[in-house]
Amino acid sequence: MDFEHFKRVISKGQVAPLYVLHGEEEFFIRESLSLLKSMFLKGSDPSTSLTEFDGMDATDPPQAGIFNELRTTPLLGAAGKRMVIVENADDFIGKYKNLLEKYLETHAPYSCLVLICKKFDKRTTLSAKINRIGGEIECKRLNEFELSLWIQQRARHYGKTVTPQAIQSLMEAIGNKPALIDKHLEKLSIYLDKRPTIQEDDVENLVRVNRTRTVFELTEAIAQKNTEKALKVLNQLLVAGEEGVKIISMLTWQIRRLWQAKHILSTGKKAETVASELKINPYYLKDFIKQTGHFTEVSLQKKYEHILLADFQKKTSAMDEQLLLECLVYKLCG
């Protein structure tokens, strides 16, 4: 079942003895886990009723930890609960399918096992048995329509409604990132206080980053060799949830346009030609032309090479993303 289906089932108090949470959307995995804890451990003390393992450390021998924990009688006896959570359970599931099937057949009524993994093979006998008890929760990435509906539901969680225009603005500003959208919805609900509806202007004021304008500000800071300002703008993009690969892509696009504009102007053509050939918004044209004056074609070529190298490093190295981008900014400002 998917996350939304699971929410409907768990709201009825139906808790299975075994769950497998998997998929690419980490936010929904954590939400599912939170719901399971609150429902199954209601009235129990988590310090004595909840045990967590890392599956990477629990694959040998399992009887010494996970399965023994599940069979241990709670402190409160029949009235007690015992939940065991195994993170990074991919290898654990693969190695101990038979023991997990046996646990399903002989589980204690007070126990619940939650396995969290990246991928789950649905072709196995174990998968079929878990499906029969409603224990498989696939936390998949939402499409645009599903994300729009989820934003409406999440806004209601904070006691607000949200207009379609505001939803669209949120999705454009943040992208398909439920965890980050959730944080901004919480921030908006606090900001609006008793006002019930989140409007597009609210999103524009508190959330939205004008990416065209922001990347222009970044290249302007680079042109002025103002490293402090450039790092500040970079941080604004990262806080807004922009991915490193997208920031590099925007920088590539802007530096290439400046380089092209510089060449067009060097042939004696006017700003209007630059606007026409590069499809530049007239609102930004004056500032764009002014920015070209801070560079030479040679310096733009060199900066373009720095960006291409950073793009290559982003795709091939394990270097921390923020550190890589900050190093790029230092090079571009140097």
CSV table of C-alpha atoms in Angstrom, one decimal:
chain,number,residue,atom,x,y,z
A,1,MET,CA,0.0,0.0,0.0
A,2,ASP,CA,1.1,3.6,-0.4
A,3,PHE,CA,1.5,6.2,2.3
A,4,GLU,CA,-2.0,7.7,2.0
A,5,HIS,CA,-3.6,4.2,2.1
A,6,PHE,CA,-1.6,3.4,5.2
A,7,LYS,CA,-2.7,6.6,7.0
A,8,ARG,CA,-6.4,5.5,6.5
A,9,VAL,CA,-5.7,2.0,7.7
A,10,ILE,CA,-3.7,3.0,10.8
A,11,SER,CA,-6.3,5.6,11.8
A,12,LYS,CA,-8.6,2.7,12.5
A,13,GLY,CA,-6.2,1.3,15.0
A,14,GLN,CA,-5.2,-1.7,12.8
A,15,VAL,CA,-1.5,-2.5,13.5
A,16,ALA,CA,0.2,-5.5,11.9
A,17,PRO,CA,2.9,-7.5,13.6
A,18,LEU,CA,5.4,-6.7,10.8
A,19,TYR,CA,6.0,-3.7,8.5
A,20,VAL,CA,8.4,-3.0,5.7
A,21,LEU,CA,8.8,0.7,4.9
A,22,HIS,CA,10.6,1.3,1.6
A,23,GLY,CA,10.8,3.7,-1.2
A,24,GLU,CA,12.6,6.9,-2.4
A,25,GLU,CA,10.6,9.4,-0.3
A,26,GLU,CA,12.3,9.5,3.1
A,27,PHE,CA,9.8,12.1,4.4
A,28,PHE,CA,6.9,9.6,4.1
A,29,ILE,CA,9.0,6.8,5.6
A,30,ARG,CA,9.6,8.9,8.7
A,31,GLU,CA,5.9,10.0,8.8
A,32,SER,CA,4.8,6.3,8.6
A,33,LEU,CA,7.2,5.4,11.3
A,34,SER,CA,6.0,8.2,13.5
A,35,LEU,CA,2.3,7.1,13.0
A,36,LEU,CA,3.2,3.5,13.9
A,37,LYS,CA,5.0,4.5,17.1
A,38,SER,CA,2.2,6.7,18.3
A,39,MET,CA,-0.5,4.1,17.5
A,40,PHE,CA,1.2,0.9,18.7
A,41,LEU,CA,3.1,2.4,21.7
A,42,LYS,CA,0.2,4.5,22.9
A,43,GLY,CA,0.2,4.4,26.7
A,44,SER,CA,3.6,2.7,26.8
A,45,ASP,CA,7.0,4.0,27.9
A,46,PRO,CA,9.2,4.1,24.8
A,47,SER,CA,12.4,3.7,27.0
A,48,THR,CA,11.3,0.2,27.9
A,49,SER,CA,9.0,-0.7,24.9
A,50,LEU,CA,11.0,0.5,21.9
A,51,THR,CA,14.3,-0.9,20.7
A,52,GLU,CA,16.2,0.2,17.5
A,53,PHE,CA,18.8,-1.6,15.5
A,54,ASP,CA,20.9,-0.8,12.5
A,55,GLY,CA,20.5,-3.7,10.1
A,56,MET,CA,24.1,-3.3,9.0
A,57,ASP,CA,25.2,-4.4,12.5
A,58,ALA,CA,22.5,-6.9,13.2
A,59,THR,CA,22.9,-9.5,10.4
A,60,ASP,CA,24.9,-12.0,12.5
A,61,PRO,CA,23.6,-13.6,14.6
A,62,PRO,CA,20.0,-12.3,14.6
A,63,GLN,CA,18.8,-14.5,17.5
A,64,ALA,CA,21.1,-12.5,19.9
A,65,GLY,CA,19.3,-9.3,19.2
A,66,ILE,CA,16.3,-8.6,17.1
A,67,PHE,CA,14.3,-11.8,17.4
A,68,ASN,CA,15.1,-12.3,21.1
A,69,GLU,CA,14.0,-8.7,21.7
A,70,LEU,CA,10.7,-9.4,19.9
A,71,ARG,CA,10.1,-12.5,22.1
A,72,THR,CA,10.9,-10.8,25.4
A,73,THR,CA,7.9,-10.3,27.6
A,74,PRO,CA,7.2,-6.6,28.2
A,75,LEU,CA,7.6,-5.3,31.8
A,76,LEU,CA,3.8,-4.8,32.0
A,77,GLY,CA,3.1,-8.4,30.9
A,78,ALA,CA,0.1,-8.9,28.6
A,79,ALA,CA,-0.7,-5.2,28.9
A,80,GLY,CA,2.7,-4.2,27.6
A,81,LYS,CA,4.0,-3.5,24.1
A,82,ARG,CA,7.3,-4.2,22.4
A,83,MET,CA,8.3,-2.5,19.1
A,84,VAL,CA,11.6,-3.3,17.3
A,85,ILE,CA,12.8,-1.0,14.5
A,86,VAL,CA,15.5,-2.1,12.1
A,87,GLU,CA,17.1,0.7,10.0
A,88,ASN,CA,19.1,-0.2,6.8
A,89,ALA,CA,17.4,-3.5,6.7
A,90,ASP,CA,18.0,-4.5,3.1
A,91,ASP,CA,20.7,-7.1,3.8
A,92,PHE,CA,18.9,-8.3,6.9
A,93,ILE,CA,15.7,-9.0,5.0
A,94,GLY,CA,17.6,-10.8,2.2
A,95,LYS,CA,19.5,-13.0,4.6
A,96,TYR,CA,16.7,-13.9,7.0
A,97,LYS,CA,13.6,-14.3,4.9
A,98,ASN,CA,12.8,-17.7,6.5
A,99,LEU,CA,13.2,-16.4,10.0
A,100,LEU,CA,10.9,-13.4,9.2
A,101,GLU,CA,8.3,-15.8,7.8
A,102,LYS,CA,8.5,-17.9,11.0
A,103,TYR,CA,8.1,-14.7,13.1
A,104,LEU,CA,4.9,-13.9,11.2
A,105,GLU,CA,3.5,-17.4,12.1
A,106,THR,CA,4.6,-17.3,15.7
A,107,HIS,CA,4.8,-13.6,16.7
A,108,ALA,CA,3.7,-12.6,20.2
A,109,PRO,CA,0.6,-10.4,20.3
A,110,TYR,CA,2.6,-7.6,22.1
A,111,SER,CA,5.3,-7.3,19.4
A,112,CYS,CA,5.7,-5.3,16.3
A,113,LEU,CA,8.7,-5.4,14.0
A,114,VAL,CA,9.4,-2.5,11.6
A,115,LEU,CA,12.0,-3.0,8.8
A,116,ILE,CA,13.2,0.1,6.9
A,117,CYS,CA,14.9,-0.5,3.6
A,118,LYS,CA,15.6,1.2,0.3
A,119,LYS,CA,14.3,-1.6,-1.9
A,120,PHE,CA,12.0,-4.5,-1.3
A,121,ASP,CA,11.6,-7.5,-3.5
A,122,LYS,CA,7.9,-8.0,-4.1
A,123,ARG,CA,8.4,-11.4,-5.8
A,124,THR,CA,9.1,-13.4,-2.7
A,125,THR,CA,6.9,-15.5,-0.5
A,126,LEU,CA,7.8,-13.2,2.4
A,127,SER,CA,6.5,-10.2,0.4
A,128,ALA,CA,3.2,-12.0,-0.3
A,129,LYS,CA,2.7,-12.8,3.4
A,130,ILE,CA,3.5,-9.3,4.5
A,131,ASN,CA,1.0,-7.9,1.9
A,132,ARG,CA,-1.7,-10.2,3.2
A,133,ILE,CA,-1.4,-8.5,6.6
A,134,GLY,CA,-1.1,-5.0,5.2
A,135,GLY,CA,2.5,-4.6,6.2
A,136,GLU,CA,4.2,-3.3,3.1
A,137,ILE,CA,4.3,0.5,2.8
A,138,GLU,CA,5.8,1.9,-0.3
A,139,CYS,CA,6.8,5.5,0.2
A,140,LYS,CA,7.2,6.6,-3.4
A,141,ARG,CA,7.8,10.0,-5.0
A,142,LEU,CA,4.6,11.9,-5.7
A,143,ASN,CA,3.7,13.1,-9.2
A,144,GLU,CA,2.7,16.7,-9.6
A,145,PHE,CA,-1.0,16.1,-9.1
A,146,GLU,CA,-0.4,14.0,-6.0
A,147,LEU,CA,1.9,16.6,-4.6
A,148,SER,CA,-0.7,19.3,-5.1
A,149,LEU,CA,-3.3,17.2,-3.1
A,150,TRP,CA,-0.7,16.4,-0.4
A,151,ILE,CA,0.1,20.1,0.1
A,152,GLN,CA,-3.7,20.8,0.6
A,153,GLN,CA,-3.8,18.0,3.2
A,154,ARG,CA,-0.6,19.1,4.9
A,155,ALA,CA,-1.8,22.7,5.2
A,156,ARG,CA,-4.9,21.4,7.0
A,157,HIS,CA,-2.6,19.7,9.4
A,158,TYR,CA,-1.5,23.2,10.4
A,159,GLY,CA,-5.0,24.5,10.5
A,160,LYS,CA,-4.8,26.3,7.2
A,161,THR,CA,-6.3,26.1,3.7
A,162,VAL,CA,-4.1,27.0,0.7
A,163,THR,CA,-5.1,28.5,-2.7
A,164,PRO,CA,-4.3,26.7,-6.0
A,165,GLN,CA,-2.1,29.7,-6.9
A,166,ALA,CA,-0.2,29.3,-3.6
A,167,ILE,CA,0.2,25.6,-4.2
A,168,GLN,CA,1.7,26.2,-7.7
A,169,SER,CA,4.0,28.8,-6.3
A,170,LEU,CA,5.2,26.4,-3.6
A,171,MET,CA,5.9,23.7,-6.1
A,172,GLU,CA,7.8,26.0,-8.4
A,173,ALA,CA,9.8,27.5,-5.6
A,174,ILE,CA,10.7,24.3,-3.8
A,175,GLY,CA,10.2,21.4,-6.2
A,176,ASN,CA,9.1,17.9,-5.3
A,177,LYS,CA,10.5,18.0,-1.8
A,178,PRO,CA,7.8,17.2,0.8
A,179,ALA,CA,10.1,17.6,3.8
A,180,LEU,CA,11.1,21.1,2.8
A,181,ILE,CA,7.5,22.0,1.8
A,182,ASP,CA,6.3,20.8,5.1
A,183,LYS,CA,8.8,23.1,6.9
A,184,HIS,CA,7.7,26.1,4.9
A,185,LEU,CA,4.0,25.3,5.5
A,186,GLU,CA,4.7,25.3,9.2
A,187,LYS,CA,6.5,28.6,8.9
A,188,LEU,CA,3.6,30.1,6.9
A,189,SER,CA,1.1,28.9,9.4
A,190,ILE,CA,3.0,30.6,12.3
A,191,TYR,CA,3.4,33.8,10.2
A,192,LEU,CA,-0.3,34.0,9.3
A,193,ASP,CA,-1.4,33.4,12.9
A,194,LYS,CA,-5.2,33.4,12.8
A,195,ARG,CA,-5.6,34.1,9.1
A,196,PRO,CA,-7.0,30.9,7.7
A,197,THR,CA,-5.8,30.8,4.1
A,198,ILE,CA,-2.3,30.7,2.6
A,199,GLN,CA,-2.2,33.0,-0.4
A,200,GLU,CA,0.2,33.2,-3.3
A,201,ASP,CA,1.6,36.5,-2.0
A,202,ASP,CA,2.4,34.8,1.3
A,203,VAL,CA,4.5,32.2,-0.5
A,204,GLU,CA,6.2,34.9,-2.6
A,205,ASN,CA,7.1,36.9,0.5
A,206,LEU,CA,8.3,34.1,2.8
A,207,VAL,CA,9.3,31.2,0.6
A,208,ARG,CA,9.8,31.8,-3.0
A,209,VAL,CA,13.3,32.6,-4.4
A,210,ASN,CA,13.3,34.3,-7.8
A,211,ARG,CA,15.9,32.1,-9.3
A,212,THR,CA,16.6,34.3,-12.3
A,213,ARG,CA,17.2,37.3,-10.1
A,214,THR,CA,19.2,35.3,-7.5
A,215,VAL,CA,21.6,33.8,-10.1
A,216,PHE,CA,22.0,37.3,-11.5
A,217,GLU,CA,22.9,38.5,-8.0
A,218,LEU,CA,25.4,35.7,-7.7
A,219,THR,CA,27.1,36.5,-10.9
A,220,GLU,CA,27.0,40.2,-10.0
A,221,ALA,CA,28.8,39.4,-6.7
A,222,ILE,CA,31.3,37.3,-8.7
A,223,ALA,CA,31.9,40.2,-11.2
A,224,GLN,CA,32.6,42.5,-8.2
A,225,LYS,CA,34.9,39.8,-6.7
A,226,ASN,CA,32.7,40.1,-3.6
A,227,THR,CA,33.2,36.7,-2.1
A,228,GLU,CA,31.2,37.4,1.1
A,229,LYS,CA,28.1,38.4,-0.9
A,230,ALA,CA,28.5,35.6,-3.4
A,231,LEU,CA,28.6,33.0,-0.5
A,232,LYS,CA,25.5,34.7,1.0
A,233,VAL,CA,23.5,34.4,-2.2
A,234,LEU,CA,24.7,30.8,-2.6
A,235,ASN,CA,23.4,30.0,0.9
A,236,GLN,CA,20.0,31.6,0.0
A,237,LEU,CA,19.7,29.1,-2.9
A,238,LEU,CA,20.7,26.1,-0.7
A,239,VAL,CA,18.3,27.1,2.1
A,240,ALA,CA,15.5,27.4,-0.5
A,241,GLY,CA,16.2,23.8,-1.3
A,242,GLU,CA,18.0,24.2,-4.6
A,243,GLU,CA,20.1,21.3,-5.5
A,244,GLY,CA,23.8,21.7,-6.2
A,245,VAL,CA,23.6,20.3,-9.7
A,246,LYS,CA,20.8,22.9,-10.5
A,247,ILE,CA,23.0,25.8,-9.1
A,248,ILE,CA,25.9,24.7,-11.3
A,249,SER,CA,23.5,24.5,-14.2
A,250,MET,CA,22.2,28.0,-13.6
A,251,LEU,CA,25.7,29.4,-13.3
A,252,THR,CA,26.7,27.7,-16.5
A,253,TRP,CA,23.7,29.2,-18.2
A,254,GLN,CA,24.3,32.7,-17.0
A,255,ILE,CA,28.1,32.8,-17.6
A,256,ARG,CA,27.5,31.4,-21.1
A,257,ARG,CA,24.9,34.1,-21.8
A,258,LEU,CA,27.3,36.8,-20.6
A,259,TRP,CA,30.0,35.4,-22.8
A,260,GLN,CA,27.7,35.3,-25.8
A,261,ALA,CA,26.5,38.9,-25.0
A,262,LYS,CA,30.1,40.1,-24.7
A,263,HIS,CA,30.9,38.7,-28.1
A,264,ILE,CA,27.8,40.2,-29.7
A,265,LEU,CA,28.6,43.6,-28.3
A,266,SER,CA,32.2,43.3,-29.4
A,267,THR,CA,31.0,43.2,-33.0
A,268,GLY,CA,29.4,46.6,-32.7
A,269,LYS,CA,25.8,45.4,-32.2
A,270,LYS,CA,23.4,47.0,-29.7
A,271,ALA,CA,21.8,45.9,-26.5
A,272,GLU,CA,18.5,45.2,-28.4
A,273,THR,CA,20.3,42.6,-30.5
A,274,VAL,CA,21.6,40.9,-27.3
A,275,ALA,CA,18.0,40.9,-25.9
A,276,SER,CA,16.6,39.4,-29.1
A,277,GLU,CA,19.2,36.7,-29.7
A,278,LEU,CA,19.5,35.6,-26.0
A,279,LYS,CA,15.8,36.0,-25.2
A,280,ILE,CA,16.5,38.3,-22.2
A,281,ASN,CA,13.6,39.8,-20.3
A,282,PRO,CA,13.5,43.6,-21.1
A,283,TYR,CA,13.1,44.2,-17.3
A,284,TYR,CA,16.6,42.7,-16.7
A,285,LEU,CA,18.3,44.0,-19.9
A,286,LYS,CA,19.8,47.2,-18.5
A,287,ASP,CA,21.4,45.4,-15.6
A,288,PHE,CA,22.5,42.5,-17.7
A,289,ILE,CA,24.3,44.7,-20.2
A,290,LYS,CA,25.9,46.5,-17.3
A,291,GLN,CA,27.1,43.2,-15.8
A,292,THR,CA,28.8,42.3,-19.1
A,293,GLY,CA,31.0,45.3,-18.6
A,294,HIS,CA,32.6,43.7,-15.5
A,295,PHE,CA,34.1,40.9,-17.6
A,296,THR,CA,36.4,40.2,-20.5
A,297,GLU,CA,35.7,37.4,-22.9
A,298,VAL,CA,38.9,35.7,-21.6
A,299,SER,CA,37.8,35.9,-18.0
A,300,LEU,CA,34.3,34.6,-18.9
A,301,GLN,CA,36.0,31.6,-20.7
A,302,LYS,CA,38.1,30.9,-17.6
A,303,LYS,CA,35.1,31.0,-15.3
A,304,TYR,CA,33.2,28.8,-17.7
A,305,GLU,CA,36.0,26.2,-17.4
A,306,HIS,CA,35.9,26.4,-13.6
A,307,ILE,CA,32.1,25.7,-13.6
A,308,LEU,CA,32.5,22.7,-16.0
A,309,LEU,CA,35.2,21.3,-13.7
A,310,ALA,CA,32.9,21.7,-10.7
A,311,ASP,CA,30.1,20.0,-12.6
A,312,PHE,CA,32.5,17.1,-13.4
A,313,GLN,CA,33.5,16.9,-9.7
A,314,LYS,CA,29.9,16.9,-8.5
A,315,LYS,CA,29.1,13.9,-10.7
A,316,THR,CA,32.3,11.9,-10.0
A,317,SER,CA,33.6,12.7,-6.5
A,318,ALA,CA,32.3,12.2,-3.0
A,319,MET,CA,33.1,15.8,-2.0
A,320,ASP,CA,30.5,17.5,0.2
A,321,GLU,CA,28.1,19.4,-2.1
A,322,GLN,CA,28.2,22.7,-0.1
A,323,LEU,CA,31.9,22.6,0.2
A,324,LEU,CA,32.3,22.0,-3.6
A,325,LEU,CA,30.0,25.0,-4.4
A,326,GLU,CA,31.8,27.3,-1.9
A,327,CYS,CA,35.1,26.4,-3.5
A,328,LEU,CA,33.7,27.2,-6.9
A,329,VAL,CA,32.5,30.6,-5.7
A,330,TYR,CA,36.0,31.3,-4.3
A,331,LYS,CA,37.5,30.4,-7.7
A,332,LEU,CA,35.0,32.5,-9.6
A,333,CYS,CA,35.6,35.5,-7.4
A,334,GLY,CA,39.3,35.2,-7.5
